[in-house]
Amino acid sequence: MHTVGGVEDISGNHAIGPESGRILLRTGRAGLAARAGHDLTIEVTRWSAQATVPGDGALEGATVTAELDLTSLAVTEGTGGAKPLTDKDRKDIEGNARKALGAGAVARFESSKIIPSPAGGGTIEGTLTLNGQSRPARLAVAEAGPGRFRATATVKQTDFGITPFSGFFGALKLQDEIGVEVDAGLARGTG
């Protein structure tokens, strides 16, 4: 990346992954026993993305694709709950997620439209494919610094045929909506 007229030029192909960013999933709890459970922060540790910005730097013509390996989920934090989250709890949660998503679970995103904001950032619209089903998805994007962006979205599990986890005979449930947070820097890729 270089500057053009004092503004950073982000045109070109950018390979993005865990070496230049993080993808976090945030869950909430519901049900009669919600106070016993934890709100979780879960990191996707294996993922890759590609952002391509045209040579004129016009973000409207940019494309973004991403692939997330959902078998690589790692619980990084649990807040609330009747007692602190233990290492055993983390392993149990990760195992339950693998069961719910199935072996080889992958989420794919492909942009169809990028709408820049005059104040920086904007919106990326596209298609999310998960569990063999594709649905429209929208990411709100904000600039976090030169060449660095933060994006947020919400994914409703049942829209993709996934039944949210429940325990204690349904008294403790995972909320259907999962918050997705992406914090990534653009690095020049090849190709």
PDB file of C-alpha atoms in Angstrom:
ATOM      1  CA  MET A   1       0.000   0.000   0.000  1.00  0.00           C
ATOM      2  CA  HIS A   2       1.127   3.499  -0.682  1.00  0.00           C
ATOM      3  CA  THR A   3      -0.327   6.972  -0.419  1.00  0.00           C
ATOM      4  CA  VAL A   4      -1.848   8.949  -3.247  1.00  0.00           C
ATOM      5  CA  GLY A   5      -2.434  12.623  -2.528  1.00  0.00           C
ATOM      6  CA  GLY A   6      -1.959  12.019   1.214  1.00  0.00           C
ATOM      7  CA  VAL A   7      -4.603   9.244   1.278  1.00  0.00           C
ATOM      8  CA  GLU A   8      -3.635   5.610   1.606  1.00  0.00           C
ATOM      9  CA  ASP A   9      -4.160   3.689  -1.633  1.00  0.00           C
ATOM     10  CA  ILE A  10      -5.676   0.276  -0.893  1.00  0.00           C
ATOM     11  CA  SER A  11      -6.104  -0.828  -4.501  1.00  0.00           C
ATOM     12  CA  GLY A  12      -4.991  -4.341  -5.404  1.00  0.00           C
ATOM     13  CA  ASN A  13      -5.472  -7.858  -4.077  1.00  0.00           C
ATOM     14  CA  HIS A  14      -5.334  -8.389  -0.335  1.00  0.00           C
ATOM     15  CA  ALA A  15      -4.983 -11.753   1.395  1.00  0.00           C
ATOM     16  CA  ILE A  16      -6.510 -11.627   4.862  1.00  0.00           C
ATOM     17  CA  GLY A  17      -6.390 -14.261   7.597  1.00  0.00           C
ATOM     18  CA  PRO A  18      -5.523 -14.944  11.241  1.00  0.00           C
ATOM     19  CA  GLU A  19      -2.041 -13.454  10.747  1.00  0.00           C
ATOM     20  CA  SER A  20      -3.623 -10.045  10.036  1.00  0.00           C
ATOM     21  CA  GLY A  21      -6.911 -10.161  11.925  1.00  0.00           C
ATOM     22  CA  ARG A  22      -9.485 -11.927  14.080  1.00  0.00           C
ATOM     23  CA  ILE A  23     -13.026 -13.193  13.666  1.00  0.00           C
ATOM     24  CA  LEU A  24     -15.020 -13.419  16.882  1.00  0.00           C
ATOM     25  CA  LEU A  25     -18.477 -14.883  17.455  1.00  0.00           C
ATOM     26  CA  ARG A  26     -20.491 -13.558  20.394  1.00  0.00           C
ATOM     27  CA  THR A  27     -23.327 -15.585  21.864  1.00  0.00           C
ATOM     28  CA  GLY A  28     -25.999 -14.785  24.411  1.00  0.00           C
ATOM     29  CA  ARG A  29     -28.129 -16.978  26.649  1.00  0.00           C
ATOM     30  CA  ALA A  30     -31.854 -17.359  27.133  1.00  0.00           C
ATOM     31  CA  GLY A  31     -34.325 -19.559  28.997  1.00  0.00           C
ATOM     32  CA  LEU A  32     -35.302 -20.035  32.625  1.00  0.00           C
ATOM     33  CA  ALA A  33     -31.756 -21.045  33.620  1.00  0.00           C
ATOM     34  CA  ALA A  34     -30.020 -18.274  31.629  1.00  0.00           C
ATOM     35  CA  ARG A  35     -28.348 -16.958  34.795  1.00  0.00           C
ATOM     36  CA  ALA A  36     -26.451 -20.248  35.128  1.00  0.00           C
ATOM     37  CA  GLY A  37     -24.944 -20.042  31.624  1.00  0.00           C
ATOM     38  CA  HIS A  38     -22.359 -17.754  30.065  1.00  0.00           C
ATOM     39  CA  ASP A  39     -22.314 -15.201  27.277  1.00  0.00           C
ATOM     40  CA  LEU A  40     -19.462 -16.465  25.125  1.00  0.00           C
ATOM     41  CA  THR A  41     -16.761 -15.019  22.929  1.00  0.00           C
ATOM     42  CA  ILE A  42     -15.592 -17.657  20.447  1.00  0.00           C
ATOM     43  CA  GLU A  43     -12.717 -17.151  18.010  1.00  0.00           C
ATOM     44  CA  VAL A  44     -12.581 -18.710  14.537  1.00  0.00           C
ATOM     45  CA  THR A  45      -8.895 -19.653  14.441  1.00  0.00           C
ATOM     46  CA  ARG A  46      -8.675 -20.896  10.808  1.00  0.00           C
ATOM     47  CA  TRP A  47     -10.062 -18.654   8.089  1.00  0.00           C
ATOM     48  CA  SER A  48      -9.033 -16.835   4.949  1.00  0.00           C
ATOM     49  CA  ALA A  49     -10.391 -13.920   2.973  1.00  0.00           C
ATOM     50  CA  GLN A  50      -9.564 -12.042  -0.188  1.00  0.00           C
ATOM     51  CA  ALA A  51     -10.357  -8.383  -0.858  1.00  0.00           C
ATOM     52  CA  THR A  52      -9.828  -6.996  -4.332  1.00  0.00           C
ATOM     53  CA  VAL A  53      -9.950  -3.225  -4.817  1.00  0.00           C
ATOM     54  CA  PRO A  54      -9.828  -1.875  -8.397  1.00  0.00           C
ATOM     55  CA  GLY A  55      -6.805   0.147  -9.526  1.00  0.00           C
ATOM     56  CA  ASP A  56      -8.786   3.386  -9.306  1.00  0.00           C
ATOM     57  CA  GLY A  57      -9.381   2.670  -5.596  1.00  0.00           C
ATOM     58  CA  ALA A  58     -13.171   2.896  -6.026  1.00  0.00           C
ATOM     59  CA  LEU A  59     -14.588   0.769  -3.224  1.00  0.00           C
ATOM     60  CA  GLU A  60     -17.900   0.397  -5.095  1.00  0.00           C
ATOM     61  CA  GLY A  61     -16.074  -1.958  -7.478  1.00  0.00           C
ATOM     62  CA  ALA A  62     -14.301  -3.953  -4.771  1.00  0.00           C
ATOM     63  CA  THR A  63     -15.062  -7.595  -3.953  1.00  0.00           C
ATOM     64  CA  VAL A  64     -14.667  -9.581  -0.748  1.00  0.00           C
ATOM     65  CA  THR A  65     -14.761 -13.351  -0.279  1.00  0.00           C
ATOM     66  CA  ALA A  66     -14.138 -15.325   2.898  1.00  0.00           C
ATOM     67  CA  GLU A  67     -14.046 -18.927   4.074  1.00  0.00           C
ATOM     68  CA  LEU A  68     -14.261 -19.827   7.771  1.00  0.00           C
ATOM     69  CA  ASP A  69     -13.354 -23.272   9.114  1.00  0.00           C
ATOM     70  CA  LEU A  70     -15.984 -23.714  11.825  1.00  0.00           C
ATOM     71  CA  THR A  71     -14.236 -26.785  13.208  1.00  0.00           C
ATOM     72  CA  SER A  72     -11.567 -24.351  14.479  1.00  0.00           C
ATOM     73  CA  LEU A  73     -13.759 -22.610  17.083  1.00  0.00           C
ATOM     74  CA  ALA A  74     -12.012 -21.747  20.363  1.00  0.00           C
ATOM     75  CA  VAL A  75     -13.860 -20.321  23.374  1.00  0.00           C
ATOM     76  CA  THR A  76     -11.826 -17.319  24.529  1.00  0.00           C
ATOM     77  CA  GLU A  77     -14.152 -15.815  27.134  1.00  0.00           C
ATOM     78  CA  GLY A  78     -17.309 -16.538  29.112  1.00  0.00           C
ATOM     79  CA  THR A  79     -19.012 -13.778  31.077  1.00  0.00           C
ATOM     80  CA  GLY A  80     -21.896 -13.999  33.499  1.00  0.00           C
ATOM     81  CA  GLY A  81     -22.958 -17.375  34.761  1.00  0.00           C
ATOM     82  CA  ALA A  82     -23.271 -18.839  38.214  1.00  0.00           C
ATOM     83  CA  LYS A  83     -19.572 -19.774  38.289  1.00  0.00           C
ATOM     84  CA  PRO A  84     -16.466 -18.970  36.222  1.00  0.00           C
ATOM     85  CA  LEU A  85     -15.967 -20.796  32.934  1.00  0.00           C
ATOM     86  CA  THR A  86     -13.508 -23.690  33.316  1.00  0.00           C
ATOM     87  CA  ASP A  87     -11.229 -25.366  30.764  1.00  0.00           C
ATOM     88  CA  LYS A  88     -13.598 -28.367  30.835  1.00  0.00           C
ATOM     89  CA  ASP A  89     -16.536 -26.039  30.113  1.00  0.00           C
ATOM     90  CA  ARG A  90     -14.620 -24.599  27.153  1.00  0.00           C
ATOM     91  CA  LYS A  91     -13.915 -28.066  25.726  1.00  0.00           C
ATOM     92  CA  ASP A  92     -17.568 -29.108  26.240  1.00  0.00           C
ATOM     93  CA  ILE A  93     -18.814 -25.955  24.474  1.00  0.00           C
ATOM     94  CA  GLU A  94     -16.422 -26.465  21.556  1.00  0.00           C
ATOM     95  CA  GLY A  95     -17.564 -30.114  21.289  1.00  0.00           C
ATOM     96  CA  ASN A  96     -21.236 -29.101  21.329  1.00  0.00           C
ATOM     97  CA  ALA A  97     -20.542 -26.560  18.571  1.00  0.00           C
ATOM     98  CA  ARG A  98     -18.852 -29.229  16.429  1.00  0.00           C
ATOM     99  CA  LYS A  99     -21.864 -31.539  16.924  1.00  0.00           C
ATOM    100  CA  ALA A 100     -24.338 -28.796  16.000  1.00  0.00           C
ATOM    101  CA  LEU A 101     -22.374 -27.737  12.899  1.00  0.00           C
ATOM    102  CA  GLY A 102     -21.201 -31.165  11.738  1.00  0.00           C
ATOM    103  CA  ALA A 103     -17.806 -32.397  10.603  1.00  0.00           C
ATOM    104  CA  GLY A 104     -16.054 -30.230   8.053  1.00  0.00           C
ATOM    105  CA  ALA A 105     -18.344 -27.256   8.731  1.00  0.00           C
ATOM    106  CA  VAL A 106     -17.394 -24.248   6.630  1.00  0.00           C
ATOM    107  CA  ALA A 107     -19.014 -20.847   6.251  1.00  0.00           C
ATOM    108  CA  ARG A 108     -18.475 -18.946   2.992  1.00  0.00           C
ATOM    109  CA  PHE A 109     -19.192 -15.287   2.258  1.00  0.00           C
ATOM    110  CA  GLU A 110     -19.156 -13.622  -1.152  1.00  0.00           C
ATOM    111  CA  SER A 111     -19.858  -9.933  -1.597  1.00  0.00           C
ATOM    112  CA  SER A 112     -22.308  -8.688  -4.207  1.00  0.00           C
ATOM    113  CA  LYS A 113     -22.286  -4.968  -3.445  1.00  0.00           C
ATOM    114  CA  ILE A 114     -20.129  -2.569  -1.451  1.00  0.00           C
ATOM    115  CA  ILE A 115     -21.646   0.714  -0.338  1.00  0.00           C
ATOM    116  CA  PRO A 116     -18.947   3.112   0.937  1.00  0.00           C
ATOM    117  CA  SER A 117     -19.820   5.771   3.493  1.00  0.00           C
ATOM    118  CA  PRO A 118     -18.524   9.325   2.952  1.00  0.00           C
ATOM    119  CA  ALA A 119     -17.280   9.239   6.552  1.00  0.00           C
ATOM    120  CA  GLY A 120     -15.269   6.038   5.912  1.00  0.00           C
ATOM    121  CA  GLY A 121     -16.278   2.423   6.129  1.00  0.00           C
ATOM    122  CA  GLY A 122     -19.720   1.505   4.812  1.00  0.00           C
ATOM    123  CA  THR A 123     -21.674  -1.669   4.142  1.00  0.00           C
ATOM    124  CA  ILE A 124     -20.815  -4.926   2.401  1.00  0.00           C
ATOM    125  CA  GLU A 125     -23.797  -6.899   1.089  1.00  0.00           C
ATOM    126  CA  GLY A 126     -23.457 -10.460  -0.105  1.00  0.00           C
ATOM    127  CA  THR A 127     -24.342 -14.091   0.404  1.00  0.00           C
ATOM    128  CA  LEU A 128     -23.441 -16.269   3.391  1.00  0.00           C
ATOM    129  CA  THR A 129     -23.468 -20.021   2.810  1.00  0.00           C
ATOM    130  CA  LEU A 130     -23.568 -22.223   5.895  1.00  0.00           C
ATOM    131  CA  ASN A 131     -24.883 -25.726   6.543  1.00  0.00           C
ATOM    132  CA  GLY A 132     -25.692 -26.117   2.828  1.00  0.00           C
ATOM    133  CA  GLN A 133     -27.959 -23.065   2.818  1.00  0.00           C
ATOM    134  CA  SER A 134     -27.330 -19.597   1.369  1.00  0.00           C
ATOM    135  CA  ARG A 135     -28.869 -16.396   2.708  1.00  0.00           C
ATOM    136  CA  PRO A 136     -28.302 -12.673   2.157  1.00  0.00           C
ATOM    137  CA  ALA A 137     -25.860 -11.127   4.628  1.00  0.00           C
ATOM    138  CA  ARG A 138     -24.855  -7.573   5.439  1.00  0.00           C
ATOM    139  CA  LEU A 139     -21.715  -6.396   7.216  1.00  0.00           C
ATOM    140  CA  ALA A 140     -21.394  -2.913   8.699  1.00  0.00           C
ATOM    141  CA  VAL A 141     -17.796  -1.784   8.177  1.00  0.00           C
ATOM    142  CA  ALA A 142     -15.845   0.957   9.968  1.00  0.00           C
ATOM    143  CA  GLU A 143     -12.273   2.079   9.376  1.00  0.00           C
ATOM    144  CA  ALA A 144     -10.129   1.303  12.419  1.00  0.00           C
ATOM    145  CA  GLY A 145      -6.958   2.934  11.100  1.00  0.00           C
ATOM    146  CA  PRO A 146      -4.896   3.041   7.913  1.00  0.00           C
ATOM    147  CA  GLY A 147      -5.549  -0.214   6.037  1.00  0.00           C
ATOM    148  CA  ARG A 148      -7.435  -1.668   9.022  1.00  0.00           C
ATOM    149  CA  PHE A 149     -11.173  -2.346   9.192  1.00  0.00           C
ATOM    150  CA  ARG A 150     -13.772  -3.635  11.625  1.00  0.00           C
ATOM    151  CA  ALA A 151     -16.960  -5.297  10.427  1.00  0.00           C
ATOM    152  CA  THR A 152     -19.995  -6.533  12.347  1.00  0.00           C
ATOM    153  CA  ALA A 153     -22.962  -8.682  11.403  1.00  0.00           C
ATOM    154  CA  THR A 154     -25.621 -10.831  13.006  1.00  0.00           C
ATOM    155  CA  VAL A 155     -26.329 -14.402  11.933  1.00  0.00           C
ATOM    156  CA  LYS A 156     -29.541 -16.180  12.905  1.00  0.00           C
ATOM    157  CA  GLN A 157     -28.753 -19.884  13.289  1.00  0.00           C
ATOM    158  CA  THR A 158     -32.246 -21.135  12.408  1.00  0.00           C
ATOM    159  CA  ASP A 159     -32.042 -19.316   9.045  1.00  0.00           C
ATOM    160  CA  PHE A 160     -29.387 -21.900   8.149  1.00  0.00           C
ATOM    161  CA  GLY A 161     -31.173 -24.957   9.578  1.00  0.00           C
ATOM    162  CA  ILE A 162     -29.063 -24.973  12.761  1.00  0.00           C
ATOM    163  CA  THR A 163     -30.832 -25.626  16.061  1.00  0.00           C
ATOM    164  CA  PRO A 164     -29.360 -23.420  18.812  1.00  0.00           C
ATOM    165  CA  PHE A 165     -27.833 -25.371  21.705  1.00  0.00           C
ATOM    166  CA  SER A 166     -30.011 -26.016  24.741  1.00  0.00           C
ATOM    167  CA  GLY A 167     -29.265 -27.767  28.008  1.00  0.00           C
ATOM    168  CA  PHE A 168     -30.925 -28.630  31.303  1.00  0.00           C
ATOM    169  CA  PHE A 169     -34.005 -29.939  29.438  1.00  0.00           C
ATOM    170  CA  GLY A 170     -34.366 -26.667  27.522  1.00  0.00           C
ATOM    171  CA  ALA A 171     -34.098 -24.394  30.566  1.00  0.00           C
ATOM    172  CA  LEU A 172     -30.755 -22.985  29.298  1.00  0.00           C
ATOM    173  CA  LYS A 173     -30.600 -21.988  25.642  1.00  0.00           C
ATOM    174  CA  LEU A 174     -28.206 -20.294  23.298  1.00  0.00           C
ATOM    175  CA  GLN A 175     -29.864 -17.292  21.683  1.00  0.00           C
ATOM    176  CA  ASP A 176     -30.640 -17.809  18.004  1.00  0.00           C
ATOM    177  CA  GLU A 177     -28.712 -14.713  16.916  1.00  0.00           C
ATOM    178  CA  ILE A 178     -24.908 -14.820  16.924  1.00  0.00           C
ATOM    179  CA  GLY A 179     -22.895 -11.592  16.704  1.00  0.00           C
ATOM    180  CA  VAL A 180     -19.967 -11.688  14.279  1.00  0.00           C
ATOM    181  CA  GLU A 181     -17.032  -9.272  14.635  1.00  0.00           C
ATOM    182  CA  VAL A 182     -14.173  -9.035  12.169  1.00  0.00           C
ATOM    183  CA  ASP A 183     -11.044  -6.957  12.834  1.00  0.00           C
ATOM    184  CA  ALA A 184      -8.614  -7.175   9.932  1.00  0.00           C
ATOM    185  CA  GLY A 185      -5.787  -5.356   8.224  1.00  0.00           C
ATOM    186  CA  LEU A 186      -5.246  -5.381   4.495  1.00  0.00           C
ATOM    187  CA  ALA A 187      -2.006  -6.982   3.323  1.00  0.00           C
ATOM    188  CA  ARG A 188      -0.933  -7.245  -0.291  1.00  0.00           C
ATOM    189  CA  GLY A 189      -1.677 -10.680  -1.696  1.00  0.00           C
ATOM    190  CA  THR A 190      -0.527 -12.322  -4.840  1.00  0.00           C
ATOM    191  CA  GLY A 191      -2.534 -12.772  -7.990  1.00  0.00           C
TER     192      GLY A 191
END
